Amino acid sequence: MYSIGQRLRDERVRQGLKLSDVSEKTRIRTVFLEAIEADQFDALPGRFYARSFVRQYARLLGIHDPELEAEIARELGEPGPVVTAEQVLASLGANVPERAPIVWRARLDPRWLAYATVGLLAVAGVLGAYLGWQRIRARAEARQAAAAIELQASPPQQTESVPASRPEPAPTAPPLVVEVAARTSAWTQVVTDGTVAFVGTLQAGQQRTFRASDKVRILTGNAGALDIRRNGTPLGPLGPEGQVRTIELTREGHTVSAPKPKASEEKPAPAEPSAPGEAPAPLPLNPQ
């Protein structure tokens, strides 16, 4: 014979449902559903909730079987019937007289009336205490069930962490591109950002391309033989052929400079010879 948990688990698998699907539809926590399918009813919060959870699970799966209800009653018990005063007195060991029709007499014994009053008060006190305890227990179980369902219905919200914004990198400046082409042979030296990139003679028709971050400096012994472009823009004439020129190029522009001329050495004029036979002029005398 199948157990309660095995019966529910087999029907759930047959319908292709997951425990998470059942939990979402019944609002019963997954850990409680696992305990029910494992017949571990002691893991549930009380017999009252165990019966309620099992019946909700069975209704969701469409199981309406008297045998399952009987198995639930055997495993989990059912709420007891309403307790009468006679049953309470019998459980306490008191003799419960059979009810007999009351015959009203003209005169009642005062002692019998006092005994009856005390007995009725005692029965009412015991019955009231028992019923009050039953109500308190039922309310406590109802609060526990509501709390369990509320916890399942309201899962904790997860806060999404916002990544810190990274500073955008500064835009990279485009490189300085210089093209040097020779119409006729010319000795040339090229320095890019302080580093010598080329030294030698460019032959007629030869072309070289140089790249730098900040500055290109070109020294040539035949300025009229070179055509130079800065980032695709021609510089124009640099000087006559056979002349030395220094060209400095940056992103903003370029300059062309010729070597400074050397200072000419001046020779002193020769002294004129004195006429023959002419005596030199006497030196002036210092006054005494």
PDB file of C-alpha atoms in Angstrom:
ATOM      1  CA  MET A   1       0.000   0.000   0.000  1.00  0.00           C
ATOM      2  CA  TYR A   2       1.289   3.405  -0.930  1.00  0.00           C
ATOM      3  CA  SER A   3       2.039   5.912   1.811  1.00  0.00           C
ATOM      4  CA  ILE A   4       0.662   9.455   1.715  1.00  0.00           C
ATOM      5  CA  GLY A   5       3.943  10.991   0.551  1.00  0.00           C
ATOM      6  CA  GLN A   6       4.591   8.295  -2.062  1.00  0.00           C
ATOM      7  CA  ARG A   7       1.061   8.662  -3.474  1.00  0.00           C
ATOM      8  CA  LEU A   8       1.429  12.443  -3.825  1.00  0.00           C
ATOM      9  CA  ARG A   9       4.961  12.232  -5.253  1.00  0.00           C
ATOM     10  CA  ASP A  10       3.995   9.640  -7.906  1.00  0.00           C
ATOM     11  CA  GLU A  11       0.991  11.702  -9.023  1.00  0.00           C
ATOM     12  CA  ARG A  12       3.099  14.880  -9.221  1.00  0.00           C
ATOM     13  CA  VAL A  13       5.746  13.137 -11.356  1.00  0.00           C
ATOM     14  CA  ARG A  14       3.036  11.657 -13.581  1.00  0.00           C
ATOM     15  CA  GLN A  15       1.641  15.157 -14.236  1.00  0.00           C
ATOM     16  CA  GLY A  16       5.139  16.520 -14.986  1.00  0.00           C
ATOM     17  CA  LEU A  17       5.131  19.059 -12.153  1.00  0.00           C
ATOM     18  CA  LYS A  18       8.109  20.229 -10.142  1.00  0.00           C
ATOM     19  CA  LEU A  19       8.099  20.962  -6.431  1.00  0.00           C
ATOM     20  CA  SER A  20       8.612  24.630  -7.281  1.00  0.00           C
ATOM     21  CA  ASP A  21       5.414  24.553  -9.397  1.00  0.00           C
ATOM     22  CA  VAL A  22       3.431  23.047  -6.521  1.00  0.00           C
ATOM     23  CA  SER A  23       4.927  25.562  -4.082  1.00  0.00           C
ATOM     24  CA  GLU A  24       3.982  28.494  -6.320  1.00  0.00           C
ATOM     25  CA  LYS A  25       0.367  27.330  -6.698  1.00  0.00           C
ATOM     26  CA  THR A  26      -0.287  26.258  -3.079  1.00  0.00           C
ATOM     27  CA  ARG A  27       1.934  28.852  -1.331  1.00  0.00           C
ATOM     28  CA  ILE A  28       3.451  25.989   0.695  1.00  0.00           C
ATOM     29  CA  ARG A  29       7.211  26.153   1.201  1.00  0.00           C
ATOM     30  CA  THR A  30       9.287  23.678  -0.805  1.00  0.00           C
ATOM     31  CA  VAL A  31      10.937  22.270   2.330  1.00  0.00           C
ATOM     32  CA  PHE A  32       7.468  21.363   3.692  1.00  0.00           C
ATOM     33  CA  LEU A  33       6.519  19.680   0.392  1.00  0.00           C
ATOM     34  CA  GLU A  34       9.727  17.619   0.522  1.00  0.00           C
ATOM     35  CA  ALA A  35       8.896  16.569   4.099  1.00  0.00           C
ATOM     36  CA  ILE A  36       5.372  15.504   3.036  1.00  0.00           C
ATOM     37  CA  GLU A  37       6.672  13.375   0.141  1.00  0.00           C
ATOM     38  CA  ALA A  38       9.190  11.756   2.522  1.00  0.00           C
ATOM     39  CA  ASP A  39       6.388  11.090   5.094  1.00  0.00           C
ATOM     40  CA  GLN A  40       8.347  13.151   7.618  1.00  0.00           C
ATOM     41  CA  PHE A  41       5.316  14.861   9.144  1.00  0.00           C
ATOM     42  CA  ASP A  42       7.206  15.709  12.340  1.00  0.00           C
ATOM     43  CA  ALA A  43       9.132  18.309  10.295  1.00  0.00           C
ATOM     44  CA  LEU A  44       5.890  20.242   9.697  1.00  0.00           C
ATOM     45  CA  PRO A  45       4.669  22.947  12.118  1.00  0.00           C
ATOM     46  CA  GLY A  46       2.078  20.839  13.972  1.00  0.00           C
ATOM     47  CA  ARG A  47      -0.524  18.228  13.036  1.00  0.00           C
ATOM     48  CA  PHE A  48      -3.090  20.894  12.174  1.00  0.00           C
ATOM     49  CA  TYR A  49      -0.839  22.299   9.438  1.00  0.00           C
ATOM     50  CA  ALA A  50       0.264  18.847   8.334  1.00  0.00           C
ATOM     51  CA  ARG A  51      -3.359  17.883   7.593  1.00  0.00           C
ATOM     52  CA  SER A  52      -4.001  21.241   5.886  1.00  0.00           C
ATOM     53  CA  PHE A  53      -0.847  21.067   3.702  1.00  0.00           C
ATOM     54  CA  VAL A  54      -1.490  17.432   2.654  1.00  0.00           C
ATOM     55  CA  ARG A  55      -5.085  18.182   1.664  1.00  0.00           C
ATOM     56  CA  GLN A  56      -4.073  21.303  -0.311  1.00  0.00           C
ATOM     57  CA  TYR A  57      -1.418  19.232  -2.107  1.00  0.00           C
ATOM     58  CA  ALA A  58      -3.953  16.495  -2.925  1.00  0.00           C
ATOM     59  CA  ARG A  59      -6.564  18.992  -4.196  1.00  0.00           C
ATOM     60  CA  LEU A  60      -3.972  20.582  -6.510  1.00  0.00           C
ATOM     61  CA  LEU A  61      -3.172  17.164  -8.017  1.00  0.00           C
ATOM     62  CA  GLY A  62      -6.900  16.364  -8.383  1.00  0.00           C
ATOM     63  CA  ILE A  63      -6.864  13.488  -5.870  1.00  0.00           C
ATOM     64  CA  HIS A  64     -10.290  13.001  -4.269  1.00  0.00           C
ATOM     65  CA  ASP A  65      -9.907   9.544  -2.774  1.00  0.00           C
ATOM     66  CA  PRO A  66     -11.628   8.336   0.420  1.00  0.00           C
ATOM     67  CA  GLU A  67      -8.726   5.955   1.002  1.00  0.00           C
ATOM     68  CA  LEU A  68      -6.297   8.901   1.071  1.00  0.00           C
ATOM     69  CA  GLU A  69      -8.562  10.743   3.536  1.00  0.00           C
ATOM     70  CA  ALA A  70      -8.640   7.650   5.725  1.00  0.00           C
ATOM     71  CA  GLU A  71      -4.836   7.396   5.558  1.00  0.00           C
ATOM     72  CA  ILE A  72      -4.545  11.085   6.525  1.00  0.00           C
ATOM     73  CA  ALA A  73      -6.820  10.454   9.505  1.00  0.00           C
ATOM     74  CA  ARG A  74      -4.743   7.426  10.562  1.00  0.00           C
ATOM     75  CA  GLU A  75      -1.368   9.165  10.130  1.00  0.00           C
ATOM     76  CA  LEU A  76      -2.174  12.674  11.266  1.00  0.00           C
ATOM     77  CA  GLY A  77      -5.353  12.284  13.297  1.00  0.00           C
ATOM     78  CA  GLU A  78      -8.477  14.400  13.127  1.00  0.00           C
ATOM     79  CA  PRO A  79      -9.801  17.132  15.445  1.00  0.00           C
ATOM     80  CA  GLY A  80     -11.698  15.535  18.313  1.00  0.00           C
ATOM     81  CA  PRO A  81     -15.476  15.808  18.611  1.00  0.00           C
ATOM     82  CA  VAL A  82     -17.173  18.317  20.863  1.00  0.00           C
ATOM     83  CA  VAL A  83     -16.643  17.294  24.477  1.00  0.00           C
ATOM     84  CA  THR A  84     -19.709  17.218  26.711  1.00  0.00           C
ATOM     85  CA  ALA A  85     -19.806  17.821  30.423  1.00  0.00           C
ATOM     86  CA  GLU A  86     -20.555  14.162  31.081  1.00  0.00           C
ATOM     87  CA  GLN A  87     -17.437  13.106  29.123  1.00  0.00           C
ATOM     88  CA  VAL A  88     -15.283  15.545  31.083  1.00  0.00           C
ATOM     89  CA  LEU A  89     -16.619  14.229  34.414  1.00  0.00           C
ATOM     90  CA  ALA A  90     -16.152  10.658  33.263  1.00  0.00           C
ATOM     91  CA  SER A  91     -12.522  11.376  32.290  1.00  0.00           C
ATOM     92  CA  LEU A  92     -11.994  12.813  35.779  1.00  0.00           C
ATOM     93  CA  GLY A  93     -13.351   9.636  37.418  1.00  0.00           C
ATOM     94  CA  ALA A  94     -16.557  11.179  38.757  1.00  0.00           C
ATOM     95  CA  ASN A  95     -19.800   9.253  38.825  1.00  0.00           C
ATOM     96  CA  VAL A  96     -22.225  10.658  36.282  1.00  0.00           C
ATOM     97  CA  PRO A  97     -25.821   9.925  37.265  1.00  0.00           C
ATOM     98  CA  GLU A  98     -28.287   9.147  34.537  1.00  0.00           C
ATOM     99  CA  ARG A  99     -30.588  11.930  33.612  1.00  0.00           C
ATOM    100  CA  ALA A 100     -34.024  11.507  35.066  1.00  0.00           C
ATOM    101  CA  PRO A 101     -37.081  13.611  34.630  1.00  0.00           C
ATOM    102  CA  ILE A 102     -37.298  16.283  37.238  1.00  0.00           C
ATOM    103  CA  VAL A 103     -40.321  16.015  39.410  1.00  0.00           C
ATOM    104  CA  TRP A 104     -41.277  19.313  40.828  1.00  0.00           C
ATOM    105  CA  ARG A 105     -42.392  19.121  44.384  1.00  0.00           C
ATOM    106  CA  ALA A 106     -44.066  21.673  46.423  1.00  0.00           C
ATOM    107  CA  ARG A 107     -41.071  21.935  48.730  1.00  0.00           C
ATOM    108  CA  LEU A 108     -37.382  21.408  47.808  1.00  0.00           C
ATOM    109  CA  ASP A 109     -34.779  20.255  50.269  1.00  0.00           C
ATOM    110  CA  PRO A 110     -32.397  23.232  50.745  1.00  0.00           C
ATOM    111  CA  ARG A 111     -29.417  20.913  51.152  1.00  0.00           C
ATOM    112  CA  TRP A 112     -30.093  19.210  47.808  1.00  0.00           C
ATOM    113  CA  LEU A 113     -30.369  22.592  46.137  1.00  0.00           C
ATOM    114  CA  ALA A 114     -27.000  23.676  47.570  1.00  0.00           C
ATOM    115  CA  TYR A 115     -25.314  20.461  46.444  1.00  0.00           C
ATOM    116  CA  ALA A 116     -26.720  20.848  42.938  1.00  0.00           C
ATOM    117  CA  THR A 117     -25.564  24.417  42.701  1.00  0.00           C
ATOM    118  CA  VAL A 118     -22.017  23.529  43.753  1.00  0.00           C
ATOM    119  CA  GLY A 119     -21.930  20.635  41.319  1.00  0.00           C
ATOM    120  CA  LEU A 120     -23.128  22.727  38.424  1.00  0.00           C
ATOM    121  CA  LEU A 121     -20.585  25.431  39.187  1.00  0.00           C
ATOM    122  CA  ALA A 122     -17.788  22.859  39.291  1.00  0.00           C
ATOM    123  CA  VAL A 123     -18.855  21.342  35.978  1.00  0.00           C
ATOM    124  CA  ALA A 124     -19.140  24.761  34.370  1.00  0.00           C
ATOM    125  CA  GLY A 125     -15.671  25.742  35.601  1.00  0.00           C
ATOM    126  CA  VAL A 126     -14.016  22.576  34.320  1.00  0.00           C
ATOM    127  CA  LEU A 127     -15.821  22.757  30.985  1.00  0.00           C
ATOM    128  CA  GLY A 128     -15.038  26.451  30.533  1.00  0.00           C
ATOM    129  CA  ALA A 129     -11.350  25.899  31.262  1.00  0.00           C
ATOM    130  CA  TYR A 130     -11.144  23.015  28.794  1.00  0.00           C
ATOM    131  CA  LEU A 131     -12.944  24.866  25.990  1.00  0.00           C
ATOM    132  CA  GLY A 132     -10.834  27.987  26.563  1.00  0.00           C
ATOM    133  CA  TRP A 133      -7.644  25.946  26.292  1.00  0.00           C
ATOM    134  CA  GLN A 134      -8.907  24.404  23.040  1.00  0.00           C
ATOM    135  CA  ARG A 135      -9.625  27.856  21.566  1.00  0.00           C
ATOM    136  CA  ILE A 136      -6.179  29.191  22.531  1.00  0.00           C
ATOM    137  CA  ARG A 137      -4.485  26.172  20.944  1.00  0.00           C
ATOM    138  CA  ALA A 138      -6.486  26.503  17.697  1.00  0.00           C
ATOM    139  CA  ARG A 139      -5.658  30.219  17.408  1.00  0.00           C
ATOM    140  CA  ALA A 140      -1.949  29.576  17.965  1.00  0.00           C
ATOM    141  CA  GLU A 141      -1.892  26.899  15.245  1.00  0.00           C
ATOM    142  CA  ALA A 142      -3.743  29.231  12.852  1.00  0.00           C
ATOM    143  CA  ARG A 143      -1.197  32.006  13.454  1.00  0.00           C
ATOM    144  CA  GLN A 144       1.691  29.605  12.788  1.00  0.00           C
ATOM    145  CA  ALA A 145       0.094  28.447   9.522  1.00  0.00           C
ATOM    146  CA  ALA A 146      -0.499  32.029   8.378  1.00  0.00           C
ATOM    147  CA  ALA A 147       3.112  32.938   9.184  1.00  0.00           C
ATOM    148  CA  ALA A 148       4.447  29.926   7.248  1.00  0.00           C
ATOM    149  CA  ILE A 149       2.327  30.763   4.185  1.00  0.00           C
ATOM    150  CA  GLU A 150       3.287  34.453   4.389  1.00  0.00           C
ATOM    151  CA  LEU A 151       6.981  33.571   4.442  1.00  0.00           C
ATOM    152  CA  GLN A 152       6.522  31.430   1.333  1.00  0.00           C
ATOM    153  CA  ALA A 153       4.480  34.117  -0.469  1.00  0.00           C
ATOM    154  CA  SER A 154       6.963  36.902   0.237  1.00  0.00           C
ATOM    155  CA  PRO A 155      10.518  35.785  -0.673  1.00  0.00           C
ATOM    156  CA  PRO A 156      13.309  38.186   0.288  1.00  0.00           C
ATOM    157  CA  GLN A 157      14.077  40.739  -2.369  1.00  0.00           C
ATOM    158  CA  GLN A 158      17.607  40.802  -3.716  1.00  0.00           C
ATOM    159  CA  THR A 159      19.175  44.177  -4.218  1.00  0.00           C
ATOM    160  CA  GLU A 160      21.101  44.651  -7.398  1.00  0.00           C
ATOM    161  CA  SER A 161      24.489  46.163  -6.962  1.00  0.00           C
ATOM    162  CA  VAL A 162      25.236  49.029  -9.300  1.00  0.00           C
ATOM    163  CA  PRO A 163      28.813  48.901 -10.625  1.00  0.00           C
ATOM    164  CA  ALA A 164      30.851  52.024 -10.073  1.00  0.00           C
ATOM    165  CA  SER A 165      31.180  54.130 -13.190  1.00  0.00           C
ATOM    166  CA  ARG A 166      34.649  54.132 -14.653  1.00  0.00           C
ATOM    167  CA  PRO A 167      36.144  57.358 -15.989  1.00  0.00           C
ATOM    168  CA  GLU A 168      36.191  57.495 -19.752  1.00  0.00           C
ATOM    169  CA  PRO A 169      39.716  57.365 -21.218  1.00  0.00           C
ATOM    170  CA  ALA A 170      41.029  60.548 -22.761  1.00  0.00           C
ATOM    171  CA  PRO A 171      40.863  60.565 -26.561  1.00  0.00           C
ATOM    172  CA  THR A 172      44.138  59.561 -28.210  1.00  0.00           C
ATOM    173  CA  ALA A 173      45.664  62.169 -30.521  1.00  0.00           C
ATOM    174  CA  PRO A 174      46.284  60.987 -34.104  1.00  0.00           C
ATOM    175  CA  PRO A 175      49.942  60.324 -34.988  1.00  0.00           C
ATOM    176  CA  LEU A 176      52.065  62.718 -37.046  1.00  0.00           C
ATOM    177  CA  VAL A 177      52.706  61.129 -40.476  1.00  0.00           C
ATOM    178  CA  VAL A 178      55.456  62.611 -42.707  1.00  0.00           C
ATOM    179  CA  GLU A 179      56.134  61.429 -46.289  1.00  0.00           C
ATOM    180  CA  VAL A 180      59.493  62.290 -47.909  1.00  0.00           C
ATOM    181  CA  ALA A 181      59.982  61.753 -51.673  1.00  0.00           C
ATOM    182  CA  ALA A 182      63.162  62.528 -53.653  1.00  0.00           C
ATOM    183  CA  ARG A 183      63.083  63.847 -57.230  1.00  0.00           C
ATOM    184  CA  THR A 184      66.888  63.604 -57.409  1.00  0.00           C
ATOM    185  CA  SER A 185      69.385  62.124 -54.972  1.00  0.00           C
ATOM    186  CA  ALA A 186      69.695  63.996 -51.685  1.00  0.00           C
ATOM    187  CA  TRP A 187      71.504  63.269 -48.428  1.00  0.00           C
ATOM    188  CA  THR A 188      68.880  63.285 -45.672  1.00  0.00           C
ATOM    189  CA  GLN A 189      68.650  62.757 -41.904  1.00  0.00           C
ATOM    190  CA  VAL A 190      65.254  62.194 -40.195  1.00  0.00           C
ATOM    191  CA  VAL A 191      64.707  62.372 -36.396  1.00  0.00           C
ATOM    192  CA  THR A 192      61.287  61.356 -34.921  1.00  0.00           C
ATOM    193  CA  ASP A 193      60.510  62.362 -31.303  1.00  0.00           C
ATOM    194  CA  GLY A 194      64.227  62.739 -30.572  1.00  0.00           C
ATOM    195  CA  THR A 195      65.255  59.387 -32.129  1.00  0.00           C
ATOM    196  CA  VAL A 196      67.195  59.115 -35.400  1.00  0.00           C
ATOM    197  CA  ALA A 197      64.946  57.177 -37.776  1.00  0.00           C
ATOM    198  CA  PHE A 198      66.954  57.501 -41.031  1.00  0.00           C
ATOM    199  CA  VAL A 199      70.363  58.711 -42.186  1.00  0.00           C
ATOM    200  CA  GLY A 200      71.505  58.293 -45.779  1.00  0.00           C
ATOM    201  CA  THR A 201      70.994  59.301 -49.389  1.00  0.00           C
ATOM    202  CA  LEU A 202      67.535  59.133 -50.896  1.00  0.00           C
ATOM    203  CA  GLN A 203      67.810  58.196 -54.560  1.00  0.00           C
ATOM    204  CA  ALA A 204      65.661  59.727 -57.302  1.00  0.00           C
ATOM    205  CA  GLY A 205      62.107  58.334 -57.109  1.00  0.00           C
ATOM    206  CA  GLN A 206      62.618  56.903 -53.619  1.00  0.00           C
ATOM    207  CA  GLN A 207      59.987  57.635 -50.955  1.00  0.00           C
ATOM    208  CA  ARG A 208      59.968  57.049 -47.162  1.00  0.00           C
ATOM    209  CA  THR A 209      57.194  57.450 -44.568  1.00  0.00           C
ATOM    210  CA  PHE A 210      57.846  58.357 -40.919  1.00  0.00           C
ATOM    211  CA  ARG A 211      55.483  58.474 -37.906  1.00  0.00           C
ATOM    212  CA  ALA A 212      55.875  60.385 -34.648  1.00  0.00           C
ATOM    213  CA  SER A 213      53.798  61.450 -31.655  1.00  0.00           C
ATOM    214  CA  ASP A 214      54.957  65.061 -31.392  1.00  0.00           C
ATOM    215  CA  LYS A 215      57.748  66.173 -33.743  1.00  0.00           C
ATOM    216  CA  VAL A 216      59.734  65.210 -36.872  1.00  0.00           C
ATOM    217  CA  ARG A 217      63.011  66.989 -37.763  1.00  0.00           C
ATOM    218  CA  ILE A 218      64.530  66.629 -41.279  1.00  0.00           C
ATOM    219  CA  LEU A 219      68.016  67.814 -42.280  1.00  0.00           C
ATOM    220  CA  THR A 220      68.886  67.637 -46.006  1.00  0.00           C
ATOM    221  CA  GLY A 221      71.799  68.763 -48.173  1.00  0.00           C
ATOM    222  CA  ASN A 222      69.623  69.205 -51.294  1.00  0.00           C
ATOM    223  CA  ALA A 223      66.439  71.064 -50.336  1.00  0.00           C
ATOM    224  CA  GLY A 224      65.251  71.481 -53.934  1.00  0.00           C
ATOM    225  CA  ALA A 225      65.248  67.702 -54.501  1.00  0.00           C
ATOM    226  CA  LEU A 226      62.684  66.797 -51.797  1.00  0.00           C
ATOM    227  CA  ASP A 227      58.878  66.808 -51.737  1.00  0.00           C
ATOM    228  CA  ILE A 228      57.485  66.525 -48.176  1.00  0.00           C
ATOM    229  CA  ARG A 229      53.895  65.926 -47.038  1.00  0.00           C
ATOM    230  CA  ARG A 230      52.593  66.372 -43.454  1.00  0.00           C
ATOM    231  CA  ASN A 231      49.498  64.202 -42.782  1.00  0.00           C
ATOM    232  CA  GLY A 232      48.793  64.207 -46.520  1.00  0.00           C
ATOM    233  CA  THR A 233      49.310  67.974 -47.034  1.00  0.00           C
ATOM    234  CA  PRO A 234      52.291  69.028 -49.205  1.00  0.00           C
ATOM    235  CA  LEU A 235      54.653  71.619 -47.682  1.00  0.00           C
ATOM    236  CA  GLY A 236      55.594  73.280 -50.961  1.00  0.00           C
ATOM    237  CA  PRO A 237      59.112  74.428 -51.999  1.00  0.00           C
ATOM    238  CA  LEU A 238      61.750  74.022 -49.294  1.00  0.00           C
ATOM    239  CA  GLY A 239      64.669  75.794 -51.005  1.00  0.00           C
ATOM    240  CA  PRO A 240      66.877  75.719 -54.095  1.00  0.00           C
ATOM    241  CA  GLU A 241      68.765  72.619 -55.172  1.00  0.00           C
ATOM    242  CA  GLY A 242      72.090  72.026 -53.508  1.00  0.00           C
ATOM    243  CA  GLN A 243      71.132  74.078 -50.430  1.00  0.00           C
ATOM    244  CA  VAL A 244      71.092  72.835 -46.846  1.00  0.00           C
ATOM    245  CA  ARG A 245      67.789  73.154 -45.029  1.00  0.00           C
ATOM    246  CA  THR A 246      66.322  72.021 -41.679  1.00  0.00           C
ATOM    247  CA  ILE A 247      62.596  71.273 -41.634  1.00  0.00           C
ATOM    248  CA  GLU A 248      60.743  70.805 -38.300  1.00  0.00           C
ATOM    249  CA  LEU A 249      57.195  69.441 -38.435  1.00  0.00           C
ATOM    250  CA  THR A 250      54.447  69.167 -35.748  1.00  0.00           C
ATOM    251  CA  ARG A 251      50.674  68.586 -35.891  1.00  0.00           C
ATOM    252  CA  GLU A 252      50.105  72.336 -35.907  1.00  0.00           C
ATOM    253  CA  GLY A 253      52.494  73.199 -38.767  1.00  0.00           C
ATOM    254  CA  HIS A 254      56.150  73.287 -39.916  1.00  0.00           C
ATOM    255  CA  THR A 255      59.167  75.562 -40.153  1.00  0.00           C
ATOM    256  CA  VAL A 256      62.040  75.651 -42.698  1.00  0.00           C
ATOM    257  CA  SER A 257      65.372  77.199 -41.678  1.00  0.00           C
ATOM    258  CA  ALA A 258      68.713  77.660 -43.444  1.00  0.00           C
ATOM    259  CA  PRO A 259      72.053  77.360 -41.652  1.00  0.00           C
ATOM    260  CA  LYS A 260      73.396  80.590 -40.181  1.00  0.00           C
ATOM    261  CA  PRO A 261      76.310  82.136 -42.232  1.00  0.00           C
ATOM    262  CA  LYS A 262      79.708  82.173 -40.552  1.00  0.00           C
ATOM    263  CA  ALA A 263      81.097  85.589 -39.529  1.00  0.00           C
ATOM    264  CA  SER A 264      83.822  86.748 -42.034  1.00  0.00           C
ATOM    265  CA  GLU A 265      87.218  87.390 -40.530  1.00  0.00           C
ATOM    266  CA  GLU A 266      88.302  91.079 -41.124  1.00  0.00           C
ATOM    267  CA  LYS A 267      92.017  91.619 -41.883  1.00  0.00           C
ATOM    268  CA  PRO A 268      93.712  94.912 -40.693  1.00  0.00           C
ATOM    269  CA  ALA A 269      94.684  97.404 -43.507  1.00  0.00           C
ATOM    270  CA  PRO A 270      98.490  97.599 -44.175  1.00  0.00           C
ATOM    271  CA  ALA A 271     100.283 100.716 -42.883  1.00  0.00           C
ATOM    272  CA  GLU A 272     101.330 103.264 -45.524  1.00  0.00           C
ATOM    273  CA  PRO A 273     105.146 103.497 -45.921  1.00  0.00           C
ATOM    274  CA  SER A 274     106.774 106.789 -44.978  1.00  0.00           C
ATOM    275  CA  ALA A 275     108.485 108.900 -47.663  1.00  0.00           C
ATOM    276  CA  PRO A 276     112.188 108.141 -48.112  1.00  0.00           C
ATOM    277  CA  GLY A 277     114.443 110.294 -46.183  1.00  0.00           C
ATOM    278  CA  GLU A 278     111.561 111.653 -44.112  1.00  0.00           C
ATOM    279  CA  ALA A 279     112.176 111.451 -40.455  1.00  0.00           C
ATOM    280  CA  PRO A 280     109.412 110.278 -38.248  1.00  0.00           C
ATOM    281  CA  ALA A 281     107.536 112.937 -36.387  1.00  0.00           C
ATOM    282  CA  PRO A 282     108.849 113.558 -32.935  1.00  0.00           C
ATOM    283  CA  LEU A 283     106.775 112.221 -30.049  1.00  0.00           C
ATOM    284  CA  PRO A 284     105.107 114.869 -27.928  1.00  0.00           C
ATOM    285  CA  LEU A 285     106.719 115.597 -24.609  1.00  0.00           C
ATOM    286  CA  ASN A 286     104.822 115.264 -21.445  1.00  0.00           C
ATOM    287  CA  PRO A 287     104.628 118.616 -19.585  1.00  0.00           C
ATOM    288  CA  GLN A 288     106.591 118.772 -16.432  1.00  0.00           C
TER     289      GLN A 288
END
